[in-house]
XYZ file of C-alpha atoms in Angstrom:
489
model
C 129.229 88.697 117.814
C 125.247 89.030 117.755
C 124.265 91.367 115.243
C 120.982 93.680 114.361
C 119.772 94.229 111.001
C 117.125 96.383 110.079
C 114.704 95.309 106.967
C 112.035 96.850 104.721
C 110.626 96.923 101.256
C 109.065 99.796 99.665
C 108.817 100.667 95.362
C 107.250 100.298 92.434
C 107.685 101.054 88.651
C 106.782 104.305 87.911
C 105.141 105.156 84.439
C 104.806 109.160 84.652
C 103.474 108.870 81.335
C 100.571 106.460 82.710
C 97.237 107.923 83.584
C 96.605 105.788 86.207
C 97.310 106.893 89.430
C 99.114 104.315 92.325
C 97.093 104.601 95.723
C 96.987 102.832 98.444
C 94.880 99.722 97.078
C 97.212 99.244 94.054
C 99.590 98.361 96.904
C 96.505 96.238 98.815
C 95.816 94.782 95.621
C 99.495 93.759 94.904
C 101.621 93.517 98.149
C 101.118 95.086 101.341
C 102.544 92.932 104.303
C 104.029 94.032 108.025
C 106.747 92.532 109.979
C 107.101 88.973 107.535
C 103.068 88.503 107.718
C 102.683 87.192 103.839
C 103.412 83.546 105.005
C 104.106 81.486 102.426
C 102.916 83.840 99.540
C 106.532 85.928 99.527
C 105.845 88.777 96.882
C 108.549 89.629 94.396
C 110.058 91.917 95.816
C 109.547 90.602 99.419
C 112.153 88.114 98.171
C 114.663 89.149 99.286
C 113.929 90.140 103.247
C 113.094 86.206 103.550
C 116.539 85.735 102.215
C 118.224 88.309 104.482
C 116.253 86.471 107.109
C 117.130 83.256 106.998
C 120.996 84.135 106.425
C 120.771 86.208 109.381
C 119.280 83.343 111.269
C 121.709 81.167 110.544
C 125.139 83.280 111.835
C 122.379 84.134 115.590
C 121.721 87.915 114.156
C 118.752 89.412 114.960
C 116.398 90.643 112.175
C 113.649 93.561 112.802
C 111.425 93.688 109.631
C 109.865 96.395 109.211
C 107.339 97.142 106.101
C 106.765 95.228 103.013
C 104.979 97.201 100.393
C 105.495 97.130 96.325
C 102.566 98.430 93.609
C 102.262 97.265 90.225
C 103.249 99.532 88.120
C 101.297 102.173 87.296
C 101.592 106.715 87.449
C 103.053 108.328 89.918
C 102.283 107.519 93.436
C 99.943 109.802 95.322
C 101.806 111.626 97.583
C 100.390 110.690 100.984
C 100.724 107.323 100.048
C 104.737 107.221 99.579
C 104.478 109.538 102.672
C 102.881 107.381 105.062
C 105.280 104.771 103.912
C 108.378 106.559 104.276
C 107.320 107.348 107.397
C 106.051 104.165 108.779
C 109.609 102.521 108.213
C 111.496 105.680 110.008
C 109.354 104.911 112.490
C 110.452 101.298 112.766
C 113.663 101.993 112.639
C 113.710 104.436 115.116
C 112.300 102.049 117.922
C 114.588 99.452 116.426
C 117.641 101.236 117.374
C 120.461 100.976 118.033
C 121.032 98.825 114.278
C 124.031 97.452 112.790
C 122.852 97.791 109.798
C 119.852 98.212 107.459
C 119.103 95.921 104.333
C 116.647 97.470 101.395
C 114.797 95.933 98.536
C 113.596 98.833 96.389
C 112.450 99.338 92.867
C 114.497 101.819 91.736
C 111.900 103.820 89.787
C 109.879 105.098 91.983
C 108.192 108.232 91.822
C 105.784 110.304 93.798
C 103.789 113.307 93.890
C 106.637 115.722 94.643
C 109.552 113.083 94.666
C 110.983 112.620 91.270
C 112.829 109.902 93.411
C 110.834 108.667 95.787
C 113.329 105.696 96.787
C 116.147 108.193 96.815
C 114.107 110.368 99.511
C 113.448 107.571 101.845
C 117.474 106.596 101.635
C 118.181 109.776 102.708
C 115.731 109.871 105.441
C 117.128 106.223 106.284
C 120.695 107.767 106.641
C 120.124 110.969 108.588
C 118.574 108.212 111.285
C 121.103 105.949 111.711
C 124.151 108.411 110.660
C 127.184 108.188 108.777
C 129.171 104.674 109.728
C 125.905 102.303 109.752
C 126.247 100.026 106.407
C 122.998 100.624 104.406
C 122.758 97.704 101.598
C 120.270 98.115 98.511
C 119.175 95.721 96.332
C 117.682 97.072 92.710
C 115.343 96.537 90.064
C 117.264 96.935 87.116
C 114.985 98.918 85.774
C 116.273 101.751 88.647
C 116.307 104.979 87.899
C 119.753 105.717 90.168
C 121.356 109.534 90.738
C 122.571 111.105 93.648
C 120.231 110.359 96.300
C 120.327 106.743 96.157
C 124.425 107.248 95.729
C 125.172 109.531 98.467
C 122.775 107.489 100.728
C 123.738 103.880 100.382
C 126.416 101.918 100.948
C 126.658 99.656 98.261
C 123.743 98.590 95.635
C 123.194 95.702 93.486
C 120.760 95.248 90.656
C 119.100 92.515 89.261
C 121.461 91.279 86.233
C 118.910 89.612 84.058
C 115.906 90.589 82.306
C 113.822 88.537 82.781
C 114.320 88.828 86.647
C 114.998 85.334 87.336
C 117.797 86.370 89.895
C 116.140 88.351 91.944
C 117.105 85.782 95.392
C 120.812 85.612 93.769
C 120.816 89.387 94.161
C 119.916 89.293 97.693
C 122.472 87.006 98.316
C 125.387 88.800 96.881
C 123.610 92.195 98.944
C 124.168 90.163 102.170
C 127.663 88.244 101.411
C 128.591 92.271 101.284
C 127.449 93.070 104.235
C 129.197 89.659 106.017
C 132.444 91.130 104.298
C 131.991 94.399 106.277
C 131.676 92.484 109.177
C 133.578 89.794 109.289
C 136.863 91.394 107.009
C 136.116 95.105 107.420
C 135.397 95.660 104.008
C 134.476 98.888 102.893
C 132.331 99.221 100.135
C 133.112 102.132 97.531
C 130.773 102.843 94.488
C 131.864 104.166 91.298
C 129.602 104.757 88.630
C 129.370 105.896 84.471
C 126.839 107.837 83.173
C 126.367 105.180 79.451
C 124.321 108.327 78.145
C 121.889 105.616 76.710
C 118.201 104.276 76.514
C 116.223 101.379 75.623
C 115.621 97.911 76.291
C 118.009 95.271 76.793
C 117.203 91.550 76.735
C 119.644 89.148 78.385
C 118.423 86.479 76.804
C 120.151 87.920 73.078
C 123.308 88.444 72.318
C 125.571 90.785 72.606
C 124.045 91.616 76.262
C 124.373 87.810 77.007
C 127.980 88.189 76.851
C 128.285 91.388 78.209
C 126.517 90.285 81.543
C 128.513 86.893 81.973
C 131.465 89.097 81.565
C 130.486 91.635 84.480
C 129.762 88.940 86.651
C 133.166 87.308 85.986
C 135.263 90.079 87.478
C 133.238 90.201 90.962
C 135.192 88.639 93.625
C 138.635 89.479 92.301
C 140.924 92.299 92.910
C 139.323 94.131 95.360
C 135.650 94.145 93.183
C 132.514 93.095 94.867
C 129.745 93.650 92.576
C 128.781 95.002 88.818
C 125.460 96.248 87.670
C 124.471 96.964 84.772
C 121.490 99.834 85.320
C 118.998 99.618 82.495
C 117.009 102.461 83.496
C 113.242 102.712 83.162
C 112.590 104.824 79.868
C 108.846 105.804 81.193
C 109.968 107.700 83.867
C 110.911 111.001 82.642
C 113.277 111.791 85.124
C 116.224 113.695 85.620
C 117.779 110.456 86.656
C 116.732 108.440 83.657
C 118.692 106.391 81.389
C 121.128 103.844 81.839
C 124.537 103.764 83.526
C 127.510 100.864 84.902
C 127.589 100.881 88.487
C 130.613 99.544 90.613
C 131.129 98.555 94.254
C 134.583 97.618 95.155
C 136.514 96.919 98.629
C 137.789 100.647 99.600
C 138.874 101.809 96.177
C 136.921 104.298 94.613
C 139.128 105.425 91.757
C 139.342 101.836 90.825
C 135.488 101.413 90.825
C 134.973 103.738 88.762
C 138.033 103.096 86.362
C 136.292 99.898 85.774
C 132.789 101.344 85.398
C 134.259 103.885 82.857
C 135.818 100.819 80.839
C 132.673 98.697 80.955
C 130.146 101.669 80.371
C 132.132 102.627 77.506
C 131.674 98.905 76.239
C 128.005 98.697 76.910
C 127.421 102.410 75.187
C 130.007 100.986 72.494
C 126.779 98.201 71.471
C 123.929 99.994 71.799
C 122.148 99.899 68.575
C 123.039 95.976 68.734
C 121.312 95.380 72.136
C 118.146 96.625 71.265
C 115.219 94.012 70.419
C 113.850 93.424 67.114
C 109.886 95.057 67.327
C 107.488 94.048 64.461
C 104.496 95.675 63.224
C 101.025 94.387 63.897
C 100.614 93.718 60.127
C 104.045 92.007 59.936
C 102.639 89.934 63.029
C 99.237 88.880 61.824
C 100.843 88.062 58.482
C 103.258 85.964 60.493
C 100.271 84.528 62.776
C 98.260 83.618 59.225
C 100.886 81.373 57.877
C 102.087 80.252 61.039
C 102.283 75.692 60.697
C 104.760 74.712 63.058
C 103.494 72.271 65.690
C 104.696 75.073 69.100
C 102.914 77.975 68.656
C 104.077 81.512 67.863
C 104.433 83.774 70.857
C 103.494 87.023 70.248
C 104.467 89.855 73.159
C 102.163 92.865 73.277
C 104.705 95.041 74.749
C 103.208 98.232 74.453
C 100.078 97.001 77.168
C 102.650 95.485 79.539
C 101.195 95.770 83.141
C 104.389 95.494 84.301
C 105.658 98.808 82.891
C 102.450 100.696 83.731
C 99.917 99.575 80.656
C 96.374 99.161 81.852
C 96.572 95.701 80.612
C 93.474 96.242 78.275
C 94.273 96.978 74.757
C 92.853 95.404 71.545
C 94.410 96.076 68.953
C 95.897 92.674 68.482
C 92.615 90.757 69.208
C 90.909 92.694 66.965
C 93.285 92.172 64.440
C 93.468 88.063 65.140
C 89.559 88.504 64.382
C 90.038 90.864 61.005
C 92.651 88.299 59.727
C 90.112 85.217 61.158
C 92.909 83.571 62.495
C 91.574 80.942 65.118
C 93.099 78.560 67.450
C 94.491 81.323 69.565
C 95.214 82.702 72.682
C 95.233 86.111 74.485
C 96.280 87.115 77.840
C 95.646 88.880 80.529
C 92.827 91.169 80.177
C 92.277 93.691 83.074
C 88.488 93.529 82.910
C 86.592 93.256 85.891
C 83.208 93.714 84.181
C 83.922 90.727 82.116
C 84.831 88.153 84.560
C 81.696 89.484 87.212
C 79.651 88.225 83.883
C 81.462 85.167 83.274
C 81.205 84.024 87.223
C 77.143 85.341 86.898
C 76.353 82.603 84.201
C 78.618 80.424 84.805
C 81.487 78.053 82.677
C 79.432 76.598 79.337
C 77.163 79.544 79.101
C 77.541 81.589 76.279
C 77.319 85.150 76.514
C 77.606 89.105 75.041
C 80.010 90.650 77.241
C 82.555 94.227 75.658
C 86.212 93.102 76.881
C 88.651 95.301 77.036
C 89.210 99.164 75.546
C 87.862 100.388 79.209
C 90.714 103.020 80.725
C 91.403 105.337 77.484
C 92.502 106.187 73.969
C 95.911 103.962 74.169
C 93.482 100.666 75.460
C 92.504 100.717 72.053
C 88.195 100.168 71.247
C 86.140 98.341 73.553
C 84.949 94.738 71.961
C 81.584 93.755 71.892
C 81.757 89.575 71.535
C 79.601 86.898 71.594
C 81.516 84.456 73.566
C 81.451 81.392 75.470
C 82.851 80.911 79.207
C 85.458 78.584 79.070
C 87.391 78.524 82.474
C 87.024 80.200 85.913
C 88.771 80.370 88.545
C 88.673 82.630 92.413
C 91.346 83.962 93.922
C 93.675 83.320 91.282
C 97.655 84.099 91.828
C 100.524 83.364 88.925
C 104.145 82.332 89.192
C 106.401 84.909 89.924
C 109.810 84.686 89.595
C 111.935 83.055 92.180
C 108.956 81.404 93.928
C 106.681 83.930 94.431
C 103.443 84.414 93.805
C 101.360 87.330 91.730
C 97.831 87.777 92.966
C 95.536 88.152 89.699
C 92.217 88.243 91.510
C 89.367 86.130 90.049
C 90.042 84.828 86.480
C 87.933 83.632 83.411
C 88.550 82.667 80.005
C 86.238 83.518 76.785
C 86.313 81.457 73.448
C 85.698 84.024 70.864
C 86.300 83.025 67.209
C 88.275 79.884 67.877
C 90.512 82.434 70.654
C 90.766 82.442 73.904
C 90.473 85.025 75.842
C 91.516 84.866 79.516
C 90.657 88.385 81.733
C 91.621 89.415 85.205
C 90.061 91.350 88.277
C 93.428 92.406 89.398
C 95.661 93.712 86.594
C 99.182 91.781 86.044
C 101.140 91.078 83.540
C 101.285 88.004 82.008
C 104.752 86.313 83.204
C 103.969 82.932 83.151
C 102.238 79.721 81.454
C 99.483 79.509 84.425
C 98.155 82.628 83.451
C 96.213 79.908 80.949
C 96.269 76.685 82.744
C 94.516 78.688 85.892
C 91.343 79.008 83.477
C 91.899 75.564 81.956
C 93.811 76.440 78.747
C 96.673 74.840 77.394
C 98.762 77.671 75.448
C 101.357 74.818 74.193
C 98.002 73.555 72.227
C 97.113 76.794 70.262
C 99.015 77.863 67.455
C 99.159 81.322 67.792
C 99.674 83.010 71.583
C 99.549 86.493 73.001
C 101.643 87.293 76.234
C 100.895 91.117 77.430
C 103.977 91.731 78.709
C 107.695 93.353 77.570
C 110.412 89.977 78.266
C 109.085 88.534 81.557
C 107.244 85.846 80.100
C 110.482 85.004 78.285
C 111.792 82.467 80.683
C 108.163 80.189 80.669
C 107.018 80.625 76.786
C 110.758 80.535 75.469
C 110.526 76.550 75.657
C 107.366 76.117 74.633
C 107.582 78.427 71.160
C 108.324 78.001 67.991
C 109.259 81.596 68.059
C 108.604 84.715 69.793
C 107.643 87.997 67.950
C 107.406 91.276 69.928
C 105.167 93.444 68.663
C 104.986 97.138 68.689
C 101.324 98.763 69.408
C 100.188 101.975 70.486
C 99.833 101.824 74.225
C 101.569 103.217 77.617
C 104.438 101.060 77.322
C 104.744 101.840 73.330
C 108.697 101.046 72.859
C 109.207 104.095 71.013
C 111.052 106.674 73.144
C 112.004 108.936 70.649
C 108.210 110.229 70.134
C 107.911 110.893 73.985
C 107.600 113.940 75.765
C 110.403 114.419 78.060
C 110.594 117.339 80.252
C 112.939 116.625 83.330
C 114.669 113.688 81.540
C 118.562 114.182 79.664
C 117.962 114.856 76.227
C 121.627 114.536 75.281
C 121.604 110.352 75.268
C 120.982 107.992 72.476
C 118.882 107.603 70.504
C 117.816 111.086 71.065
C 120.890 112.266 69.987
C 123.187 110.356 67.284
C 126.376 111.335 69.728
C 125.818 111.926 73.146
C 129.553 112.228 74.152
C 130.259 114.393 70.967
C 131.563 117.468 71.789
């Protein structure tokens, strides 16, 4: 039987804590495509609708795509932005109809002017147009904020299961091979969830969250269970959502999804303190960069400036601090800073030149640098691996030596995820001995094998891992760490 299935992508990472705003050319600047027109440049999150694609091709079904749109992470989206969005997909789903279904990759952690769940709202609009019985299938950040909207609304929804998001096709896959049970089997996917009353950050690259994921995945397919995700939550957001929760979708069961996602959040809330990464200060770094003699270098992750969580990308305080300490054969990237690579492109590679890097959108960027430097590298047009094969525009790129570092800046802002974020602008990051990665545990799966070891390194900034200082006012106070006990009575 020929089958239709409706298609879209819409989110980004909200930082409500960030004061930079996402508009319309955030999602220009990042990914902003209509009916499959990015070619061969599939964006992150677009990932997944070529997947759903091409399975769909291959049983005869018919797909009708509808919009691809994701933002780097930023503050909340302006409202008539989301709007238009929200709309534009209704509206392609109403002249799509009748559908058989309707296949979602969202963020998760959206939010709007006005929608504290911006991802939730469009679900809900999504389900009022195609009613009650239609199968709507969600794939997740696991980052995702997820509550009752998204809940009530969906089918079933999977989340990524690593961090870094290396799986983000696998996840697309296991959304579809769902939705072929439904079909083919009348399966009927039931969600059960547990509220794990915790936040933080949760590498899947350490132990005990290693183990912990291996073991969710290992119960999917048997008995009647179809999928386990672990949400993370996005600890910027602040939420009434927010914080992080076991979520599972079995095969017309519901007591028994969530019997199992009591037992496993209980396990997950159970290691909590051990999940949570080790941060060191910037003096414990720099003394750690100063005696650093090991032929890889030492990776250093500037978490609190990740792009990807909604930093500007532009902070200092390490450089400064390599340049205080005068430690030299380093390596720093990527600077948001437009103004600097204009200059570098004006004079050209081999010029030398005073340009002020970074320190440009506020009091969290840190001071802005005035350096004599020398143009090392440039490159136009510039785009970075992403994970599963895509691609992450960057914009025009150039690289500064500055007191044996170097310096490599950006026109678009992106975190830095991977090892061509140097090599675009001609430098070798295995070569240096010390290297800075702006970013939270992305750039995990590219610098892990070429490190001697990786230090992250707590900052002021947006993305400052220290949620116990922040201002929540819609957010649950009664998790951990806030709390010592948040199930005590």
């Amino acid at each position: 039987m020929t089958r239709k299935i409706f298609t879209a992508t819409l989110g980004t990472e909200t930082n409500t804590f960030s004061s930079l705003p996402t508009g319309l050319r955030l999602f220009e600047e990042t990914c902003l495509f209509r009916k499959a027109s990015y070619g061969d440049r599939v964006p992150m999150f677009g990932l997944p609708l070529a997947v759903w694609r091409k399975r769909a091709e291959a049983r005869g079904w018919t797909i009708v795509e509808s919009l691809c749109a994701f933002a780097q992470p930023a503050g909340k989206t302006v409202k008539k932005v989301y709007e238009s969005f929200r709309d534009e997909i209704i509206a392609d789903l109403k002249a799509a109809l009748p559908v058989d279904a309707v296949l979602l990759s969202l963020h998760g952690a959206m939010v709007a002017e006005g929608y504290d769940d911006a991802e939730g709202d469009l679900l809900a609009h999504v389900r009022r147009v195609v009613g009650p019985d239609t199968p709507i299938g969600v794939e997740l950040d696991l980052h995702g904020n997820v509550g009752p909207l998204k809940l009530d609304n969906a089918s079933w929804i999977v989340l990524f299961k690593e961090y870094p998001h290396i799986d983000v096709k696998e996840r697309a896959e296991e959304v579809f091979t769902i939705l072929e049970a439904v079909f083919d089997r009348g399966a009927r996917p039931v969600m059960g969830w547990y509220d794990c009353r915790t936040v933080g950050l949760f590498h899947t690259t350490r132990q005990p969250m290693r183990g912990f994921v291996d073991k969710c995945a290992a119960l999917e397919g048997k008995d009647g269970v179809l999928s386990v995700s672990v949400i993370h939550g996005f600890p910027w957001a602040d939420v009434p959502d927010m914080g992080s929760k076991l979520l599972v979708v079995a095969d017309g069961d519901r007591a028994k999804a969530e019997r199992l996602a009591t037992e496993l959040g209980r396990e997950f809330y159970a290691m909590r303190a051990e999940t949570q990464p080790p941060y060191a200060t910037l003096d414990q770094a720099m003394a750690r960069a100063a005696s650093h003699n090991l032929p890889k270098p030492l990776v250093i992750a500037d978490v609190s400036d990740n792009a990807g969580g909604g930093g500007a990308s532009d902070s200092t305080f390490i450089l400064q601090a390599m340049r205080e300490r005068g430690i030299k054969d380093g390596a720093i990237a990527t600077f948001w800073d437009p103004m600097a690579v204009r200059i570098a492109f004006e004079v050209g590679e081999g010029a030398e030149v005073d340009v002020r890097i970074g320190g440009k959108l506020g009091v969290m960027s840190g001071p802005a640098l005035d350096l004599r430097a020398k143009v090392i590298g440039l490159k136009r047009d510039a785009t970075t691996h992403g994970f599963g094969g895509s691609r992450v525009p960057m914009g025009d790129m150039a690289a500064f030596e500055v007191d044996g570092i170097a310096v490599v800046c950006s026109t678009l802002r992106a975190q830095c995820k991977s090892v061509d974020a140097f090599t675009n602008v001609g430098v070798d990051p295995s070569m240096r001995k010390v290297v800075v990665v702006k970013s939270m545990q992305h750039f995990h799966a590219e610098y892990a094998p070429v490190a001697s070891e990786i230090l992250y390194v707590a900052v002021p900034g947006a993305v400052a891992p220290d949620f116990r200082s922040m201002t929540y006012t819609k957010a649950p106070r009664k998790q951990w760490p806030f709390v010592p006990d948040p199930f005590a009575a």
